Coordinates of C-alpha atoms and ligand atoms in Angstrom, one line a residue:
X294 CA 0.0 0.0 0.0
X295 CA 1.2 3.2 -1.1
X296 CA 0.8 6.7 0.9
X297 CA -2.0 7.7 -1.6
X298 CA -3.8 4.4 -1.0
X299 CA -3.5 4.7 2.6
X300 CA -4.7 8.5 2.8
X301 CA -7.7 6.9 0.9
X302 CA -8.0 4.2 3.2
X303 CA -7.9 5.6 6.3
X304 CA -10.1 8.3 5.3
X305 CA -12.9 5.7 4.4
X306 CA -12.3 4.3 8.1
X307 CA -12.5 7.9 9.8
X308 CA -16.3 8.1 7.6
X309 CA -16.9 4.3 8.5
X310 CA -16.3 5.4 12.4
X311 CA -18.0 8.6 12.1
X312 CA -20.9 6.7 10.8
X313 CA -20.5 3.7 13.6
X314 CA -21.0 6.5 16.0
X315 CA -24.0 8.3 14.1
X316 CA -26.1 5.4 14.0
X317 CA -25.3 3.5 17.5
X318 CA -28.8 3.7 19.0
X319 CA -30.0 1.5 16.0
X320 CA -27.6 -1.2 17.1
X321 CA -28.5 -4.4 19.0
X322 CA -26.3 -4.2 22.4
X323 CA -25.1 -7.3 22.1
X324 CA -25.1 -9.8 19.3
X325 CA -27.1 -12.5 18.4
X326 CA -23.8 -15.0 17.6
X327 CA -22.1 -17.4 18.7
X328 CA -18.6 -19.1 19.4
X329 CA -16.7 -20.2 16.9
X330 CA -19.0 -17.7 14.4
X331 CA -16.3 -16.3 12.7
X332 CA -14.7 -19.5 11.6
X333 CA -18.0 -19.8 8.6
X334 CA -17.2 -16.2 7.7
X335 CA -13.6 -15.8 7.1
X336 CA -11.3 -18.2 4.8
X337 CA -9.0 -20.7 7.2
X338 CA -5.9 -20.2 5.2
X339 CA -4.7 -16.6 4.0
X340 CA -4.7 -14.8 0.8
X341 CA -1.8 -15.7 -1.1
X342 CA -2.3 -12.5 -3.3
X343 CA -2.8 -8.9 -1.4
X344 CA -6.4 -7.3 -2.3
X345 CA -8.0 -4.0 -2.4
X346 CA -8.5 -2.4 0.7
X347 CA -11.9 -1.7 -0.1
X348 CA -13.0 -5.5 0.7
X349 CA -11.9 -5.2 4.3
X350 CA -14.1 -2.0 4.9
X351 CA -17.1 -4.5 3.5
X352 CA -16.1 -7.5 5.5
X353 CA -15.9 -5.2 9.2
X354 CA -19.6 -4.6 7.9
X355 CA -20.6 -8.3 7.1
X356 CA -18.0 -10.1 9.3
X357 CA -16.9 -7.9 12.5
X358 CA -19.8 -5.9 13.4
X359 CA -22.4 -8.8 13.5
X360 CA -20.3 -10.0 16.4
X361 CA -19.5 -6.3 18.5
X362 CA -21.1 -5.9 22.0
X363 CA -21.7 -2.2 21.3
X364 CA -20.1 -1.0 24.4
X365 CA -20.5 2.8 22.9
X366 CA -24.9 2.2 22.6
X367 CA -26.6 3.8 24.7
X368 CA -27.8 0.8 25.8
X369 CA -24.7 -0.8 27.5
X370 CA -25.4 -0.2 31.4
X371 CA -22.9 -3.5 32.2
X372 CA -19.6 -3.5 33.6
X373 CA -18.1 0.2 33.5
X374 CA -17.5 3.1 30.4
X375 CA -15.5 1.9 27.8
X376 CA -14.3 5.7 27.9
X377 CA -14.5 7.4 24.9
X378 CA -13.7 10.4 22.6
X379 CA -12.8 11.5 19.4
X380 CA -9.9 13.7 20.2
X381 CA -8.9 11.0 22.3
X382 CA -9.1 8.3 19.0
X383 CA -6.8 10.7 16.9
X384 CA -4.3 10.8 19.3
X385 CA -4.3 7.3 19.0
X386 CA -4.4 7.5 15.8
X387 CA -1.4 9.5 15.6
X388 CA 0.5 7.7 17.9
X389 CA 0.2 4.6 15.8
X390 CA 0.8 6.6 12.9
X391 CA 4.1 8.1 13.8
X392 CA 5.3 4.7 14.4
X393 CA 8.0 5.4 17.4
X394 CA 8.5 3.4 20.2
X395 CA 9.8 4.2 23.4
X396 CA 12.1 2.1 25.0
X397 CA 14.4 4.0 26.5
X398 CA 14.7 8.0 26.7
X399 CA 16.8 8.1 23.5
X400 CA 14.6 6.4 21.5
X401 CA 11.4 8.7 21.6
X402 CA 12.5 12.0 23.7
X403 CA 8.9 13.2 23.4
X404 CA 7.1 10.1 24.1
X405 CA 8.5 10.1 27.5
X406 CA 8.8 14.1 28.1
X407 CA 5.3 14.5 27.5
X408 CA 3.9 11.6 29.4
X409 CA 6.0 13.5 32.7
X410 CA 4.2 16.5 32.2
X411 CA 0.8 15.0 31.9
X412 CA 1.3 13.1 34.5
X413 CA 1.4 16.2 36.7
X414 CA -1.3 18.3 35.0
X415 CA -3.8 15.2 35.5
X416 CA -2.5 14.5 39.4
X417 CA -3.1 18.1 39.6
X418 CA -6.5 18.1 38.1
X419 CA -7.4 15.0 40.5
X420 CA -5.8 17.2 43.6
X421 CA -3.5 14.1 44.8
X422 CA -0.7 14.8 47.4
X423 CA 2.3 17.1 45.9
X424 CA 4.7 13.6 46.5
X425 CA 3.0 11.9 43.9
X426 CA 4.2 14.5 41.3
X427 CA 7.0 14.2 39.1
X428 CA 7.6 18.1 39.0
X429 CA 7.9 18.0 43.2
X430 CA 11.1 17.9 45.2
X431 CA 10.8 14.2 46.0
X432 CA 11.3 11.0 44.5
X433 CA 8.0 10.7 43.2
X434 CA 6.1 10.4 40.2
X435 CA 3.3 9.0 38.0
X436 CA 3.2 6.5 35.0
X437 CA 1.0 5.4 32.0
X438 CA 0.4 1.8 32.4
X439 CA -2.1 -0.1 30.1
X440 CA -3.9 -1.7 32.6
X441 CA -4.7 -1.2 36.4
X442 CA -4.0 -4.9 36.6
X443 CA -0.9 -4.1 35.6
X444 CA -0.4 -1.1 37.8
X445 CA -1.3 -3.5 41.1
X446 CA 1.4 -6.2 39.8
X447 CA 4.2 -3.4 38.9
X448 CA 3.3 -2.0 42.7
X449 CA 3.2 -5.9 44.4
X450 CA 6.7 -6.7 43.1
X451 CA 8.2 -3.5 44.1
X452 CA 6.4 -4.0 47.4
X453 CA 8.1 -7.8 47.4
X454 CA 11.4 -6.0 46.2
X455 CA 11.5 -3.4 49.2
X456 CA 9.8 -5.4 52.0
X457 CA 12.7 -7.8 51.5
X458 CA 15.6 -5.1 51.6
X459 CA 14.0 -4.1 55.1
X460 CA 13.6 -7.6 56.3
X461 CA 17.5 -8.8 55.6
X462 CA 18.6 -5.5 57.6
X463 CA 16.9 -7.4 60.3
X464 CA 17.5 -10.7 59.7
X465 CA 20.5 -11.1 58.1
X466 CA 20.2 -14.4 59.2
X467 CA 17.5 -15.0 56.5
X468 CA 18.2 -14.8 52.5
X469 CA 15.8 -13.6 50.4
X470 CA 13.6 -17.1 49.1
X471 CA 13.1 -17.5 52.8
X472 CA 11.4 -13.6 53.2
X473 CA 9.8 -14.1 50.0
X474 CA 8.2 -17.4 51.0
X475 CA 6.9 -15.5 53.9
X476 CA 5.5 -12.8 52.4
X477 CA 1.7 -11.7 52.6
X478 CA -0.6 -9.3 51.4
X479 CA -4.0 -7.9 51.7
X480 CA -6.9 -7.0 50.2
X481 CA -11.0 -7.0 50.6
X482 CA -13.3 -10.1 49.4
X483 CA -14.7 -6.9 47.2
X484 CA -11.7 -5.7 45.8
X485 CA -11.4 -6.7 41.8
X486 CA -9.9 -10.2 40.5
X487 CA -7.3 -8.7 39.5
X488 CA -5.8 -8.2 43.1
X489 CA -5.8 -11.8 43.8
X490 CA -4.3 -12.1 40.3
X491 CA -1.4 -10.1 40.9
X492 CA -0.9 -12.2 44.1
X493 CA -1.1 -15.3 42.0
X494 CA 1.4 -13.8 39.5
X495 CA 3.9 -12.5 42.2
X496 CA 3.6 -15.7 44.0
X497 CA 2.5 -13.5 47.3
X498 CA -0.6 -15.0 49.1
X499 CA -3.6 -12.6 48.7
X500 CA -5.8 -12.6 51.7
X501 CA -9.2 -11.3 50.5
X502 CA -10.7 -9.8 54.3
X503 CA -14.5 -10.2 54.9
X504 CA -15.5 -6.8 54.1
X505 CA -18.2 -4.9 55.7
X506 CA -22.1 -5.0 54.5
X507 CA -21.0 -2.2 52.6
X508 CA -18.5 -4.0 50.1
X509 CA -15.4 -1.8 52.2
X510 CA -12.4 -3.7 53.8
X511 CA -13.2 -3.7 57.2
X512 CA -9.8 -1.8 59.2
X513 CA -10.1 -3.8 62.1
X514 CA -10.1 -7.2 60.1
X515 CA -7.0 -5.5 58.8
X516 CA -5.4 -5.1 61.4
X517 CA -6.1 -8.1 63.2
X518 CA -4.7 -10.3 60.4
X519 CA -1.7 -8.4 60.1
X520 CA -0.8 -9.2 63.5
X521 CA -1.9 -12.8 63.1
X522 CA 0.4 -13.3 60.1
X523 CA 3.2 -11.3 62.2
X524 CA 2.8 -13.9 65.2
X525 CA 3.2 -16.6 62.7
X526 CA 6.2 -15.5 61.6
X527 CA 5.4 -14.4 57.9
X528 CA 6.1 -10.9 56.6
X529 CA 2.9 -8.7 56.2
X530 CA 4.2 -6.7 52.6
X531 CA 1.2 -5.0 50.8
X532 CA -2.7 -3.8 51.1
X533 CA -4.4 -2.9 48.1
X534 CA -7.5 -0.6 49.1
X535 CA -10.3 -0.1 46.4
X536 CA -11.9 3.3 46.1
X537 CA -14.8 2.3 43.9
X538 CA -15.0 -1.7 44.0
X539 CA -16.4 -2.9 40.6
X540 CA -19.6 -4.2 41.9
X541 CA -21.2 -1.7 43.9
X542 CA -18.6 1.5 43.6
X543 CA -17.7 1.4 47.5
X544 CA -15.0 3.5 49.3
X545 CA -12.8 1.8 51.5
X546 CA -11.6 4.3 54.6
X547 CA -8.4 5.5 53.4
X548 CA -8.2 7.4 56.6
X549 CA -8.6 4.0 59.2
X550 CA -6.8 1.9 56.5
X551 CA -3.5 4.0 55.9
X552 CA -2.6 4.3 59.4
X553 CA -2.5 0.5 60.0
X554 CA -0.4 0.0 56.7
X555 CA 1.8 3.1 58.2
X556 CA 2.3 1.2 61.8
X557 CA 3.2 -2.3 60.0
X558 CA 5.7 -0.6 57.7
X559 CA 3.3 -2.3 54.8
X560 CA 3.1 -0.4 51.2
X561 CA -0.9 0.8 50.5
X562 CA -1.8 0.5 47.3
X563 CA -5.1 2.1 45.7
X564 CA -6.4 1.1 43.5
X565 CA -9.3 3.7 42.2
X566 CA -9.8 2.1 38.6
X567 CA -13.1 3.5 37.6
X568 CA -13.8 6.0 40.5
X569 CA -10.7 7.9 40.3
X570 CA -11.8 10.1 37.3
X571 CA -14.1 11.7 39.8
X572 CA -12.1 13.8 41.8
X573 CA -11.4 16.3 39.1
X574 CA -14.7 17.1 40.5
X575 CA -14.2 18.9 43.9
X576 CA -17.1 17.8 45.1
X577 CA -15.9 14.0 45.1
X578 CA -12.7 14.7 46.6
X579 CA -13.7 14.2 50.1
X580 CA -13.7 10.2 49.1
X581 CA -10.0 10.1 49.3
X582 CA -9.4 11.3 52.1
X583 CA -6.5 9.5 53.2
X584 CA -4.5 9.3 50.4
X585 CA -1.5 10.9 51.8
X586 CA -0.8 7.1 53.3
X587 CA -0.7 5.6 49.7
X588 CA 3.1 4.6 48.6
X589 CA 1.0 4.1 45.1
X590 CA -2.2 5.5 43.7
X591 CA -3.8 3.8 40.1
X592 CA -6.8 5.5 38.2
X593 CA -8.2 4.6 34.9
X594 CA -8.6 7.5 32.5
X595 CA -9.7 4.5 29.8
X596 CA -13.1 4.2 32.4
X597 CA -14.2 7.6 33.3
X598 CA -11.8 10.3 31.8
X599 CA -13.1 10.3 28.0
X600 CA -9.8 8.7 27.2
X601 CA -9.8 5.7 24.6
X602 CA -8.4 2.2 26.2
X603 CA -5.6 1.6 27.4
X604 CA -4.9 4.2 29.5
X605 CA -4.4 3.8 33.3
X606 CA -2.1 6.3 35.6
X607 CA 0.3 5.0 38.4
X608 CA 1.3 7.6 41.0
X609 CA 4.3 6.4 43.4
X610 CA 5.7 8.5 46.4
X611 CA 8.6 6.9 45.8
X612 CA 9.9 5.5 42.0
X613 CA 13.3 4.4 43.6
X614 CA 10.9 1.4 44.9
X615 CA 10.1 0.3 41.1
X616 CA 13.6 1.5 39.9
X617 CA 15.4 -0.9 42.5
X618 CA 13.0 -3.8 41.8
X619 CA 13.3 -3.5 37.6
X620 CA 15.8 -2.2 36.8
X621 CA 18.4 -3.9 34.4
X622 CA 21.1 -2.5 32.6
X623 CA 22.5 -3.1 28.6
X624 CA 25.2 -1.6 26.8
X625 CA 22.9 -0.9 23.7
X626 CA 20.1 1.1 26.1
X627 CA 22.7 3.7 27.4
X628 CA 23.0 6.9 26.2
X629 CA 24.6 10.2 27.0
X630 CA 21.8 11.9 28.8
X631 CA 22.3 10.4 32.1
X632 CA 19.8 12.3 34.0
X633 CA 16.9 12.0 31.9
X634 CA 13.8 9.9 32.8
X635 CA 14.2 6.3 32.1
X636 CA 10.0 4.9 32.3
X637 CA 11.9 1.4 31.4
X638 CA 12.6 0.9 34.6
X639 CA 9.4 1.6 36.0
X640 CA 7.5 -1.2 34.1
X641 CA 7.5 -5.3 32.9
X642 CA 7.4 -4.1 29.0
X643 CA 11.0 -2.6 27.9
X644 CA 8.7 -0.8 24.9
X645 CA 6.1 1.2 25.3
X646 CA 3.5 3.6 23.2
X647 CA 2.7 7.0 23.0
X648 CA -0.4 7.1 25.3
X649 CA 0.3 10.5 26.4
X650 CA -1.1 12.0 23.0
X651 CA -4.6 11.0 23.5
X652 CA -4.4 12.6 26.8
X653 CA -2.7 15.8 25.8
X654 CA -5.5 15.8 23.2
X655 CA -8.6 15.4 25.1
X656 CA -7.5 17.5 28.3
X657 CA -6.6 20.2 25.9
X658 CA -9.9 20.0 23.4
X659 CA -12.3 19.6 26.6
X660 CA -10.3 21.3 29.1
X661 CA -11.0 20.5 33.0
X662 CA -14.3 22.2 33.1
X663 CA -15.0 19.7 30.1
X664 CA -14.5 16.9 32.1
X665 CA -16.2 17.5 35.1
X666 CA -19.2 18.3 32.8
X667 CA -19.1 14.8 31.4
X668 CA -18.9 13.6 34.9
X669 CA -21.2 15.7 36.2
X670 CA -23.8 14.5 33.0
X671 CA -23.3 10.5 33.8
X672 CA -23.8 10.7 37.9
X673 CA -27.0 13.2 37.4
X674 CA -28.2 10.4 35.0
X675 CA -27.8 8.0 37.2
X676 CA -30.0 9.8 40.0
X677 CA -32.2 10.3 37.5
X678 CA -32.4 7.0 36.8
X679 CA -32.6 6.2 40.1
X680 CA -36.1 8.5 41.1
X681 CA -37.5 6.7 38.1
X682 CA -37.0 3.2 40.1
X683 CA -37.9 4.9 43.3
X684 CA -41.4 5.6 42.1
X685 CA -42.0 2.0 41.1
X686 CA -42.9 0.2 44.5
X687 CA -41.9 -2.6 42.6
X688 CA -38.1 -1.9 43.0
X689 CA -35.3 -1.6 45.4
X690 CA -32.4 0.8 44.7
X691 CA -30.1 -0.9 46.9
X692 CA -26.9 1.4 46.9
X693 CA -26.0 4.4 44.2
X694 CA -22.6 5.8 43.8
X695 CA -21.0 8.0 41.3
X696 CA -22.8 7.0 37.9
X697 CA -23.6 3.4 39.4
X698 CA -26.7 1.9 41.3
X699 CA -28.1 -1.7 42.4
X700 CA -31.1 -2.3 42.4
X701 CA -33.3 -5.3 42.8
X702 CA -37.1 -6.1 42.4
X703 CA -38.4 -6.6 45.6
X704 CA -39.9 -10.1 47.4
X705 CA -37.9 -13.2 46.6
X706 CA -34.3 -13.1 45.1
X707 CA -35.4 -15.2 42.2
X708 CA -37.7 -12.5 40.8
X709 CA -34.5 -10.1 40.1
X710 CA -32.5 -13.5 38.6
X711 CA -35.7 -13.9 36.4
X712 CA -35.5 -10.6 35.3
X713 CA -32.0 -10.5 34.5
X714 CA -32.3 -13.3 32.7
X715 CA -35.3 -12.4 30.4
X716 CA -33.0 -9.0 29.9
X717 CA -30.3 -11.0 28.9
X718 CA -32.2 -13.1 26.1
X719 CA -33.8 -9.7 25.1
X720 CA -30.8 -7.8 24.6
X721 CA -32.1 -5.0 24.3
X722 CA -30.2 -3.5 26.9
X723 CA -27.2 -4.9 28.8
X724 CA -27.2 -4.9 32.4
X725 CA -25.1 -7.8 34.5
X726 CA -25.9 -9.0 38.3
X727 CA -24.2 -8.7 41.7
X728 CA -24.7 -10.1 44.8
X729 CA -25.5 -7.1 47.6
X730 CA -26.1 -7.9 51.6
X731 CA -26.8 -11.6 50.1
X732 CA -29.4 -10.6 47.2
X733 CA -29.1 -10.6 44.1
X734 CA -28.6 -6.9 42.4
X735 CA -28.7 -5.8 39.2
X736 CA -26.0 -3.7 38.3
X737 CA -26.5 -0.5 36.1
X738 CA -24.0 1.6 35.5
X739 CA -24.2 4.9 33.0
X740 CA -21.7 4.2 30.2
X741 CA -21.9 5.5 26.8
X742 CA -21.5 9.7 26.7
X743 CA -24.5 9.5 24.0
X744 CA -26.7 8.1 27.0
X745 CA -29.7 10.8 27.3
X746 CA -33.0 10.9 29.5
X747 CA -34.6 9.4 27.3
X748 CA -32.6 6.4 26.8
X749 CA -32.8 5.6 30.3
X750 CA -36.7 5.5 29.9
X751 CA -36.7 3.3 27.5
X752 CA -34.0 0.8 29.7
X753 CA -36.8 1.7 32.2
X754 CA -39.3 0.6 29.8
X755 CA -37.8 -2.5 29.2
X756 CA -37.3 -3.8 32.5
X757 CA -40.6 -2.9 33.5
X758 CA -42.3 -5.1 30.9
X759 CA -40.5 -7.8 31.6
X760 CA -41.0 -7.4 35.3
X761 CA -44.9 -7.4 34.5
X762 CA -44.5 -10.7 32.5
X763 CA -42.7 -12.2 35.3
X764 CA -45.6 -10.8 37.8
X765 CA -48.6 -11.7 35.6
X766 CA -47.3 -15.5 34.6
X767 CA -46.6 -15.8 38.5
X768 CA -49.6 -14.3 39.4
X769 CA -47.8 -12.2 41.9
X770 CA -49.0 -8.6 42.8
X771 CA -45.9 -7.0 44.8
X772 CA -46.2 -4.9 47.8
X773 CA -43.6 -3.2 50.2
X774 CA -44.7 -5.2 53.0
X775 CA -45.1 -8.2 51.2
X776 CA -42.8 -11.4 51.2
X777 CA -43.0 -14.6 48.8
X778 CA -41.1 -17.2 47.9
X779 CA -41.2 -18.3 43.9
X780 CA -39.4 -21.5 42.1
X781 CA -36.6 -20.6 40.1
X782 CA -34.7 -22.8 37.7
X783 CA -31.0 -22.8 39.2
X784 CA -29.4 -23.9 36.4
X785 CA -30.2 -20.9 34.7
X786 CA -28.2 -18.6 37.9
X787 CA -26.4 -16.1 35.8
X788 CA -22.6 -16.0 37.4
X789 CA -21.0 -12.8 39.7
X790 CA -19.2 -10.7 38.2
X791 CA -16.1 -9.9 40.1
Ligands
PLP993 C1 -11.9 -1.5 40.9 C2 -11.2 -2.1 39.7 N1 -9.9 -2.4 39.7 C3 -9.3 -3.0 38.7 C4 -10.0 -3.3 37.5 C5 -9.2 -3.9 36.4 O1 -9.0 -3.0 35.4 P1 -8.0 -3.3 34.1 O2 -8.9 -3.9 33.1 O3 -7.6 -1.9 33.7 O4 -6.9 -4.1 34.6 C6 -11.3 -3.0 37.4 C7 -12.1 -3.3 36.2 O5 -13.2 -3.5 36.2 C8 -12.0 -2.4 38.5 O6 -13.3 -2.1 38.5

């Protein structure tokens, strides 16, 4: 493909896009395929001659889109925002275009100089402690990660790394596969899988704590197992608190939590995935209180900061805790600026992409009161949402958080798994369940930026037909006072989600 062909091409794909985007709401949420689909649609060897580009514009018509859960409809109220915008997409676009990658500071000067400085304008926009800045006195600094997976792995080894530096001062007696055999860390039954993944991966024990009713890890469980693990002789090393768990958006205390990891010389970790995008408003600031006890702090913009995946932000108070566990030297990655910032050694990946365009795009095309509008829109849709339910006796609103509520239909937990299962085989919109204080929730959370009042009454709409079907075939009238029990197929118990 020549340059002309591609200008052509990819100006077809920016329409095609444009046009994906114009025409969402007529989209089925989620596709009526299933595995293996693609195998009937696409040839199993490849094309021995090249074609024209103009048959893989009609195939992503015929072939791709058939099998897209539309996580951009309006009618996507599952899991959390597949953040979105189109400044965002053409920085993404550039990036890939320009074709650099940056491995070390050499090899893509801007790549790194830029992500420094957007690290700072976005920890100031969020109004996290000075320490975590790269532009303050200290050692600390913040990251682009693609993941927050990855962000609670990177933070977990480093917390391996300098928990057993501390121990050996102490023990010299001990070398380090006997501290690291001994090492434990911490988290809430709440927190997301992949906390207990990055305990699987680092080969550190997770120890998921009963939270409390609320979905928050409970301090004085904390505390308590701490000193349990300390009396068995194994080396408490890490904590990851959630502010915003994935299934009902809780805030775990920050303020009880950091003072335990403080006294137990153990690193905190937060991880604030989805809800961290919040605190550019002011008036959501109050939930991290805390934070000043955090040795790292990890935030999504690819969930709820208009920012295209992958996008997620690591903050440490200290990067000489990531530089001393990764770092590993080569002739051919020297260079003669010695004192410039070397992200290499922060991270698993030696390369790594230009993710700080899409940012410096969208915070500069929306600006910050931008952002906090778009926040501002999703959580007053979700109240909205949520005085529509309240004026249905029919309906519980179990808990509501930032653009996220439960809610269940009241009487016997089957009647909410009946519902989310005829919503399901409908697909006409896309909700998935929890289980809250031992029911059975459905969880709806406000997704797409095209999501409008009106969209929410006809998700409204939806679920209360299929509510009344349920009701009318059970011949059930429900009350507030009202308790019944109801038979329920088990084998048709839709999983959890976290
Ligand atoms: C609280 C929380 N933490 C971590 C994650 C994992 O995010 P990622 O896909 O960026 O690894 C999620 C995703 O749902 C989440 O809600």
């Amino acid at each position: 493909m020549d340059v002309n062909e591609f200008r052509e091409f990819a100006k077809a794909t920016i329409d095609y896009i444009a046009d994906y985007h114009e025409n969402i709401r007529d989209k089925q949420v989620l596709p009526d395929i299933s595995p293996g689909y693609i195998k009937d649609k696409v040839p199993s060897d490849p094309p021995k001659e090249g074609e024209h580009w103009g048959n893989l514009l009609k195939d992503v018509n015929d072939v791709i889109l058939p099998g897209l859960t539309h996580w951009q409809s309006p009618n996507f109220y599952a899991y959390y925002p597949a953040s979105y915008s189109f400044p965002s997409v053409v920085g993404d676009l550039l990036s890939t275009g320009l074709g650099c990658v940056g491995l070390n500071w050499i090899t893509g000067p801007a790549i790194t100089e830029l992500e420094v400085v957007m690290m700072d304008w976005l920890g100031k926009m969020l109004d996290i402690p000075l320490a975590f800045l790269n532009c303050s006195e200290g050692p600390g600094g913040g990251i682009i990660k693609g993941t927050a997976s990855e962000a609670t792995l990177v933070c977990l080894l480093a917390a391996k790394d300098k928990t057993v530096r501390r121990v050996k001062t102490l023990r010299p007696d001990l070398c380090d596969s006997d501290i690291k055999g001994k090492l434990v860390a911490y988290s809430s039954d709440h927190s997301n899988s992949s906390i207990e993944k990055a305990g699987l991966i680092g080969s550190v024990p997770m120890r998921l704590l009963l939270s409390d009713d609320e979905g928050r890890l409970n301090p004085q469980f904390l505390k308590e197992a701490i000193e349990q693990d300390l009396k068995l002789g194994l080396f408490p090393c890490y904590v990851v608190a959630t502010l915003g768990t994935t299934g009902t958006c809780s805030f775990d205390n920050l303020q009880e939590i950091g003072p335990i990891c403080e006294e137990f010389n153990v690193w905190l970790h937060v991880d604030a995935a989805y809800a961290g995008a919040a605190f550019v408003c002011p008036e959501y600031r109050y939930l991290k209180n805390g934070l000043e006890y955090a040795e790292s702090f990890n935030f999504n913009a690819h969930k709820f900061m208009l920012i295209n995946f992958d996008c997620s932000i690591l903050w440490v108070k200290n990067a000489f805790n990531l530089i001393n566990a990764f770092t590993v030297e080569r002739p051919y990655l020297k260079h003669e600026y010695d004192s410039a910032p070397e992200y290499m050694h922060w991270q698993i990946p030696l390369g790594r992409r230009f993710r700080a365009l899409k940012l410096w795009f969208m915070i500069r095309t929306y600006g910050v009161e931008g952002i906090r509008k778009y926040i501002r829109k999703q959580t007053g849709l979700i109240n909205y949402f949520s005085e529509i339910l309240k004026k249905d006796s029919r309906f519980e609103v179990c808990c509501k958080n930032l653009a996220l509520l439960c809610f269940r239909v009241r009487g016997d937990d089957n009647l909410t798994k009946m519902l989310l299962n005829k919503l399901y085989e409908r697909k006409q919109i896309y909700v998935i369940s929890y289980t809250y204080k031992k029911n059975t929730v459905i969880r709806f959370s406000i997704n797409s930026n095209e999501c409008s009042e009106a969209d929410l009454h006809f998700a409204y709409t939806e679920i209360s037909n299929q509510v009344d079907d349920i009701l009318n075939k059970n011949f059930i009238v429900i009350t507030k006072e009202v308790n019944f029990k109801i038979e329920f197929d088990k084998s048709m118990e839709l999983e959890n989600i976290h």
